[in-house]
């Protein structure tokens, strides 16, 4: 497993040390004839003290640090851009990876703590019709360290502890399953930031086999399913993944997840005017949510120029929510954080890339 976690691009061949679990790091140090406590020290520097490079690891000898620099890739995302909302303090970060690609993450301040929304891939291949992140397809998966470091870099930049993490940025997390799982374990590991599993949400467009696999891990994280339509016919029109897995199969996978973990599923439902916002749609949603006792997040669709969807009026979203509530289904209208700095998910990265293209910058990013 650890052997596969190699860096991309110009760093290829070097082991990505921040993607190794504590046990893997112990094995790595043992293979080099180092004592086990060396691994514990290094893990603490990387995942608790959030060191940005080997030089900061003051209790390791200079010689050993130099050796590490030659042998390992040390993932530390570089901040390309920060946008801060004047309305609610939400901050959007654009980070550069070591191969020149860029990813977006968002920091939101809530009463109950700070939440970070991270990306799981560079681009996405799921093709949802309303989503900006998928317009250029998938570039590559993110490694565990690149997912972790979005949280670490934001912790350092804001100077505040992150209490919640949602994997709802660019990418389909379950399409990057193995790396996601290592990330989840390391994020919630008591030797690292030790974020409670209950404060972590993974959002999927509905990859049924991976939902079932995740259920068997029996983690206490929340699984959110991006449903967005209540009939197969309508879902296929807005989400290509619906051609592979029907709603019946999806609901069975949700039931399985609930059965294995005891954790209720959340449905995400983005409302687009005239597409999925009728009374009939609301009643369909009640029928699907009822047996699973799901919570529903209602999201006003974020218009993306290339996609052609417009948002449902707030009054109609409230009417939609009322139908759910009358039928004893909890539906929350998602507060739109950082509306003024915005663009939908993935738009900051797209804008950055098109500027680079215009000025003849690096095509690869
Ligand atoms: N691939 C994962 C997670 C990324 S998107 C998934 O599909 O769940 C996070 C959520 O934002 C998903 O529910 C997605 O469908 C939704 N979303 C994407 N673009 C949107 C837009 N323009 N307006 C509203 N919701 C959007």
Coordinates of C-alpha atoms and ligand atoms in Angstrom, one line a residue:
X1 CA 0.0 0.0 0.0
X2 CA 2.6 2.5 1.1
X3 CA 4.8 1.5 -1.8
X4 CA 2.1 2.7 -4.2
X5 CA 2.0 6.2 -2.6
X6 CA 4.5 7.8 -4.9
X7 CA 4.5 11.4 -5.9
X8 CA 3.5 12.6 -9.4
X9 CA 5.4 14.6 -12.0
X10 CA 8.9 15.8 -11.4
X11 CA 9.0 14.2 -7.9
X12 CA 8.1 10.8 -9.2
X13 CA 10.0 8.0 -7.6
X14 CA 10.1 9.8 -4.2
X15 CA 7.9 8.4 -1.4
X16 CA 5.3 10.8 -0.4
X17 CA 6.1 10.8 3.3
X18 CA 3.0 12.8 4.5
X19 CA 0.7 10.1 3.0
X20 CA 2.1 7.4 5.2
X21 CA 0.1 6.2 8.2
X22 CA 2.0 6.0 11.5
X23 CA 2.4 2.3 11.1
X24 CA 3.7 2.7 7.6
X25 CA 6.1 5.3 8.7
X26 CA 7.3 3.0 11.5
X27 CA 7.9 0.3 8.9
X28 CA 9.7 2.7 6.7
X29 CA 12.0 3.9 9.5
X30 CA 12.6 0.3 10.6
X31 CA 13.6 -0.6 7.1
X32 CA 16.2 2.2 7.3
X33 CA 17.5 1.0 10.6
X34 CA 16.0 3.9 12.6
X35 CA 14.3 3.5 16.0
X36 CA 10.5 3.4 16.2
X37 CA 10.4 6.7 18.2
X38 CA 11.9 8.4 15.1
X39 CA 8.7 7.7 13.3
X40 CA 6.6 8.9 16.2
X41 CA 8.6 12.2 16.3
X42 CA 8.2 12.7 12.6
X43 CA 4.5 11.9 12.5
X44 CA 4.0 14.4 15.2
X45 CA 5.9 17.1 13.3
X46 CA 3.9 16.4 10.1
X47 CA 0.4 15.8 11.4
X48 CA 0.2 17.6 14.8
X49 CA 2.6 20.4 14.7
X50 CA 2.0 20.9 11.0
X51 CA 5.6 21.5 10.0
X52 CA 6.0 22.9 6.5
X53 CA 9.3 21.2 5.8
X54 CA 12.0 19.0 7.2
X55 CA 14.1 22.0 8.3
X56 CA 11.5 22.9 11.0
X57 CA 11.9 19.4 12.7
X58 CA 14.3 20.7 15.4
X59 CA 14.7 17.5 17.4
X60 CA 16.0 15.5 14.3
X61 CA 19.7 15.8 13.4
X62 CA 20.7 17.9 10.5
X63 CA 22.2 14.9 8.7
X64 CA 19.0 13.0 9.0
X65 CA 16.9 15.9 7.8
X66 CA 19.1 16.3 4.7
X67 CA 18.7 12.5 4.0
X68 CA 15.0 12.9 4.3
X69 CA 15.0 15.8 1.8
X70 CA 16.7 13.6 -0.8
X71 CA 14.6 10.6 -0.2
X72 CA 11.0 11.9 0.3
X73 CA 8.5 14.3 -1.2
X74 CA 7.2 16.6 1.5
X75 CA 3.7 17.9 0.5
X76 CA 3.1 21.5 1.5
X77 CA 0.6 23.3 -0.6
X78 CA 1.5 26.8 -1.7
X79 CA -1.2 29.5 -1.4
X80 CA -1.9 31.0 -4.8
X81 CA -4.9 33.1 -3.9
X82 CA -7.2 33.9 -0.9
X83 CA -10.6 35.5 -1.3
X84 CA -12.5 36.6 1.9
X85 CA -16.2 37.3 2.0
X86 CA -17.2 40.6 3.5
X87 CA -20.6 39.1 4.4
X88 CA -19.7 36.2 6.6
X89 CA -15.9 35.8 6.7
X90 CA -15.9 32.7 4.5
X91 CA -12.5 32.3 2.8
X92 CA -11.8 30.6 -0.5
X93 CA -8.2 29.3 -1.0
X94 CA -6.6 28.4 -4.2
X95 CA -3.6 26.1 -3.5
X96 CA -0.8 25.0 -5.9
X97 CA 0.3 21.4 -5.8
X98 CA 3.9 20.3 -6.4
X99 CA 3.2 19.5 -10.1
X100 CA 1.7 22.9 -10.9
X101 CA -1.9 21.9 -10.7
X102 CA -4.2 23.9 -8.5
X103 CA -7.1 23.0 -6.1
X104 CA -9.8 24.9 -4.3
X105 CA -10.7 24.7 -0.6
X106 CA -13.2 26.7 1.5
X107 CA -13.1 27.8 5.1
X108 CA -16.4 28.6 6.8
X109 CA -17.0 29.9 10.3
X110 CA -20.1 28.6 12.1
X111 CA -21.3 29.0 15.6
X112 CA -20.4 25.4 16.4
X113 CA -16.8 25.7 15.0
X114 CA -14.8 26.1 11.8
X115 CA -15.5 23.9 8.8
X116 CA -13.3 23.2 5.8
X117 CA -14.5 22.0 2.5
X118 CA -11.8 20.2 0.6
X119 CA -11.2 18.9 -3.0
X120 CA -10.5 15.2 -3.6
X121 CA -9.4 15.3 -7.2
X122 CA -8.0 17.8 -9.7
X123 CA -11.1 18.1 -11.9
X124 CA -13.8 15.4 -12.1
X125 CA -15.1 12.9 -14.6
X126 CA -18.6 12.5 -13.3
X127 CA -20.1 15.1 -15.7
X128 CA -23.0 16.4 -13.6
X129 CA -24.6 19.0 -15.8
X130 CA -24.8 21.9 -13.4
X131 CA -21.3 21.6 -11.9
X132 CA -18.3 23.7 -12.9
X133 CA -15.7 21.3 -11.5
X134 CA -16.3 18.7 -14.2
X135 CA -16.3 20.9 -17.3
X136 CA -12.6 20.0 -18.2
X137 CA -12.8 16.4 -17.0
X138 CA -10.5 14.7 -14.6
X139 CA -6.8 15.6 -14.4
X140 CA -5.7 13.4 -11.6
X141 CA -6.5 12.0 -8.1
X142 CA -5.3 13.8 -5.0
X143 CA -3.0 11.9 -2.7
X144 CA -3.8 11.6 1.0
X145 CA -1.2 14.2 1.9
X146 CA -2.7 16.7 -0.6
X147 CA -6.1 16.2 0.9
X148 CA -4.7 16.5 4.5
X149 CA -2.6 19.5 3.7
X150 CA -5.7 21.5 2.6
X151 CA -6.8 21.2 6.2
X152 CA -3.3 21.8 7.6
X153 CA -2.5 24.9 5.5
X154 CA -5.9 26.4 6.3
X155 CA -5.3 25.8 10.1
X156 CA -2.0 27.6 9.8
X157 CA -3.3 30.4 7.7
X158 CA -6.3 31.2 9.8
X159 CA -4.6 30.4 13.1
X160 CA -7.8 28.6 14.2
X161 CA -8.6 25.0 14.8
X162 CA -10.7 23.2 12.2
X163 CA -13.5 21.1 13.8
X164 CA -15.4 19.9 10.7
X165 CA -14.3 18.7 7.4
X166 CA -16.5 18.1 4.4
X167 CA -15.2 16.4 1.3
X168 CA -17.5 18.4 -1.1
X169 CA -15.1 20.4 -3.1
X170 CA -13.9 19.5 -6.6
X171 CA -13.9 15.8 -7.4
X172 CA -15.8 12.6 -6.7
X173 CA -14.2 11.3 -3.4
X174 CA -15.4 7.7 -4.0
X175 CA -13.7 7.8 -7.4
X176 CA -10.5 8.2 -5.4
X177 CA -11.4 5.5 -2.9
X178 CA -8.1 4.2 -1.6
X179 CA -6.5 7.6 -1.1
X180 CA -9.8 8.9 0.5
X181 CA -9.7 6.1 3.0
X182 CA -6.1 6.8 4.1
X183 CA -7.0 10.5 4.3
X184 CA -10.0 9.8 6.5
X185 CA -8.0 7.5 8.8
X186 CA -5.1 10.0 9.2
X187 CA -7.4 13.0 9.6
X188 CA -9.2 11.4 12.5
X189 CA -6.2 9.6 14.0
X190 CA -5.4 10.5 17.6
X191 CA -1.8 11.0 16.6
X192 CA -2.7 13.7 14.1
X193 CA -5.4 16.5 14.2
X194 CA -7.8 13.9 15.7
X195 CA -10.9 15.4 14.1
X196 CA -13.9 13.5 15.3
X197 CA -15.2 11.1 12.6
X198 CA -18.7 12.4 13.4
X199 CA -17.5 15.8 12.2
X200 CA -16.5 14.5 8.8
X201 CA -18.8 14.3 5.8
X202 CA -18.1 12.7 2.5
X203 CA -20.4 13.6 -0.4
X204 CA -20.9 11.3 -3.4
X205 CA -22.8 11.5 -6.6
X206 CA -23.7 7.8 -6.0
X207 CA -21.0 5.2 -6.8
X208 CA -22.9 2.2 -5.4
X209 CA -20.1 -0.3 -5.1
X210 CA -17.9 2.2 -3.2
X211 CA -20.8 3.3 -1.0
X212 CA -21.1 -0.4 0.0
X213 CA -17.3 -0.7 0.5
X214 CA -17.3 2.4 2.7
X215 CA -20.2 1.0 4.8
X216 CA -18.0 -2.0 5.6
X217 CA -15.3 0.2 7.0
X218 CA -17.8 1.1 9.7
X219 CA -16.5 4.6 10.1
X220 CA -18.7 7.1 12.0
X221 CA -18.5 9.7 9.3
X222 CA -21.6 11.1 7.6
X223 CA -22.2 10.0 4.0
X224 CA -24.1 12.6 1.9
X225 CA -25.7 11.5 -1.4
X226 CA -26.1 14.0 -4.1
X227 CA -29.6 13.0 -5.3
X228 CA -30.9 16.1 -7.1
X229 CA -33.7 14.2 -8.8
X230 CA -36.2 11.6 -7.6
X231 CA -36.9 9.6 -10.8
X232 CA -34.3 7.7 -12.9
X233 CA -35.4 9.4 -16.0
X234 CA -34.9 12.9 -14.6
X235 CA -31.7 12.0 -12.8
X236 CA -30.1 10.6 -16.0
X237 CA -30.8 14.0 -17.6
X238 CA -28.7 15.9 -15.1
X239 CA -26.3 13.3 -13.8
X240 CA -24.6 10.8 -16.2
X241 CA -23.8 8.5 -13.3
X242 CA -27.5 7.7 -13.1
X243 CA -27.1 5.7 -16.3
X244 CA -24.9 3.3 -14.3
X245 CA -26.8 3.1 -11.0
X246 CA -30.6 3.5 -10.6
X247 CA -32.3 5.1 -7.7
X248 CA -33.5 1.7 -6.3
X249 CA -29.9 0.5 -6.2
X250 CA -28.8 3.7 -4.6
X251 CA -31.5 3.5 -1.9
X252 CA -30.4 -0.1 -1.1
X253 CA -26.8 1.1 -0.8
X254 CA -28.0 3.9 1.6
X255 CA -29.9 1.4 3.7
X256 CA -26.9 -0.8 3.8
X257 CA -24.7 2.1 4.9
X258 CA -27.1 3.0 7.7
X259 CA -27.4 -0.7 8.7
X260 CA -23.6 -1.1 8.9
X261 CA -22.7 2.2 10.6
X262 CA -25.8 3.4 12.4
X263 CA -25.2 6.7 10.7
X264 CA -28.1 8.4 8.9
X265 CA -27.5 9.4 5.3
X266 CA -27.9 13.0 4.2
X267 CA -29.4 13.7 0.8
X268 CA -28.2 16.8 -1.1
X269 CA -30.7 18.3 -3.4
X270 CA -29.8 21.3 -5.5
X271 CA -32.8 23.1 -6.8
X272 CA -32.9 24.4 -10.3
X273 CA -35.8 26.4 -11.7
X274 CA -38.3 24.3 -13.6
X275 CA -36.0 21.2 -13.4
X276 CA -36.5 19.5 -10.1
X277 CA -38.4 22.0 -7.9
X278 CA -42.1 21.1 -8.3
X279 CA -44.5 19.8 -5.6
X280 CA -44.4 16.4 -7.3
X281 CA -40.6 16.4 -6.9
X282 CA -40.9 17.3 -3.2
X283 CA -43.4 14.4 -2.7
X284 CA -41.0 12.0 -4.5
X285 CA -38.2 13.1 -2.2
X286 CA -40.4 12.5 0.9
X287 CA -41.0 8.9 -0.4
X288 CA -37.3 8.2 -0.8
X289 CA -36.2 9.9 2.4
X290 CA -38.9 8.5 4.7
X291 CA -37.7 4.8 5.0
X292 CA -34.2 6.0 5.7
X293 CA -35.1 8.9 8.0
X294 CA -32.7 11.0 5.9
X295 CA -31.9 14.6 6.5
X296 CA -32.1 16.7 3.4
X297 CA -29.9 19.7 2.4
X298 CA -31.7 22.0 0.0
X299 CA -29.2 24.0 -2.1
X300 CA -30.2 26.8 -4.4
X301 CA -28.4 25.9 -7.6
X302 CA -25.4 28.1 -8.2
X303 CA -25.6 29.2 -11.8
X304 CA -22.6 28.3 -13.9
X305 CA -22.3 30.2 -17.2
X306 CA -21.6 27.1 -19.3
X307 CA -24.4 25.0 -17.7
X308 CA -27.6 27.0 -18.3
X309 CA -29.4 26.3 -15.0
X310 CA -31.0 29.0 -13.0
X311 CA -31.9 29.0 -9.4
X312 CA -35.3 28.4 -7.9
X313 CA -36.8 31.5 -6.1
X314 CA -36.3 31.5 -2.4
X315 CA -40.1 31.5 -1.8
X316 CA -40.5 28.4 -3.9
X317 CA -37.6 26.7 -2.0
X318 CA -39.4 27.5 1.2
X319 CA -42.6 26.0 -0.2
X320 CA -40.6 22.9 -1.2
X321 CA -39.1 22.7 2.3
X322 CA -42.6 23.0 3.8
X323 CA -43.8 20.0 2.0
X324 CA -40.9 18.0 3.4
X325 CA -41.6 19.3 6.9
X326 CA -45.3 18.5 6.7
X327 CA -44.3 15.0 6.0
X328 CA -41.9 14.9 8.9
X329 CA -38.7 15.0 6.8
X330 CA -36.1 17.5 7.9
X331 CA -34.9 19.8 5.2
X332 CA -32.4 22.5 5.8
X333 CA -31.9 25.3 3.2
X334 CA -28.2 25.6 3.0
X335 CA -27.0 29.0 4.0
X336 CA -25.0 30.4 1.1
X337 CA -21.7 31.1 2.6
X338 CA -19.4 33.6 0.8
X339 CA -21.9 34.5 -1.8
X340 CA -19.9 37.6 -2.7
X341 CA -16.6 35.9 -3.3
X342 CA -18.3 33.1 -5.0
X343 CA -18.7 31.4 -8.2
X344 CA -19.9 27.9 -7.8
X345 CA -17.6 25.1 -6.6
X346 CA -14.7 24.8 -9.0
X347 CA -15.1 28.2 -10.6
X348 CA -12.2 29.9 -8.8
X349 CA -9.9 27.2 -10.2
X350 CA -11.4 27.5 -13.7
X351 CA -11.0 31.2 -13.7
X352 CA -7.4 30.9 -12.6
X353 CA -6.6 28.4 -15.3
X354 CA -8.2 30.4 -18.0
X355 CA -6.2 33.5 -17.0
X356 CA -3.0 31.3 -17.1
X357 CA -4.0 30.1 -20.6
X358 CA -4.7 33.7 -21.8
X359 CA -1.2 34.8 -20.7
X360 CA 0.4 31.8 -22.2
X361 CA 1.1 30.2 -18.9
X362 CA 1.5 26.5 -18.1
X363 CA -1.0 24.5 -20.1
X364 CA -0.8 21.6 -17.7
X365 CA -2.4 23.7 -14.9
Ligands
LIG1 N1 -18.7 14.6 -6.3 C1 -19.3 14.8 -5.0 C2 -18.9 16.0 -4.2 C3 -18.6 17.3 -4.9 S1 -19.9 18.4 -5.2 C4 -20.8 14.8 -5.1 O1 -21.3 14.8 -6.3 O2 -21.5 14.8 -4.1 C5 -20.7 18.9 -3.7 C6 -22.1 19.1 -3.9 O3 -22.4 20.4 -4.7 C7 -22.9 18.0 -4.7 O4 -24.1 17.8 -4.1 C8 -23.0 18.7 -6.1 O5 -24.0 18.0 -6.8 C9 -23.3 20.1 -5.7 N2 -23.1 21.1 -6.8 C10 -22.2 21.1 -7.7 N3 -22.3 22.2 -8.5 C11 -23.3 22.8 -8.1 C12 -24.0 24.0 -8.5 N4 -23.6 24.7 -9.5 N5 -25.1 24.4 -7.8 C13 -25.5 23.7 -6.7 N6 -24.9 22.6 -6.3 C14 -23.9 22.1 -7.0

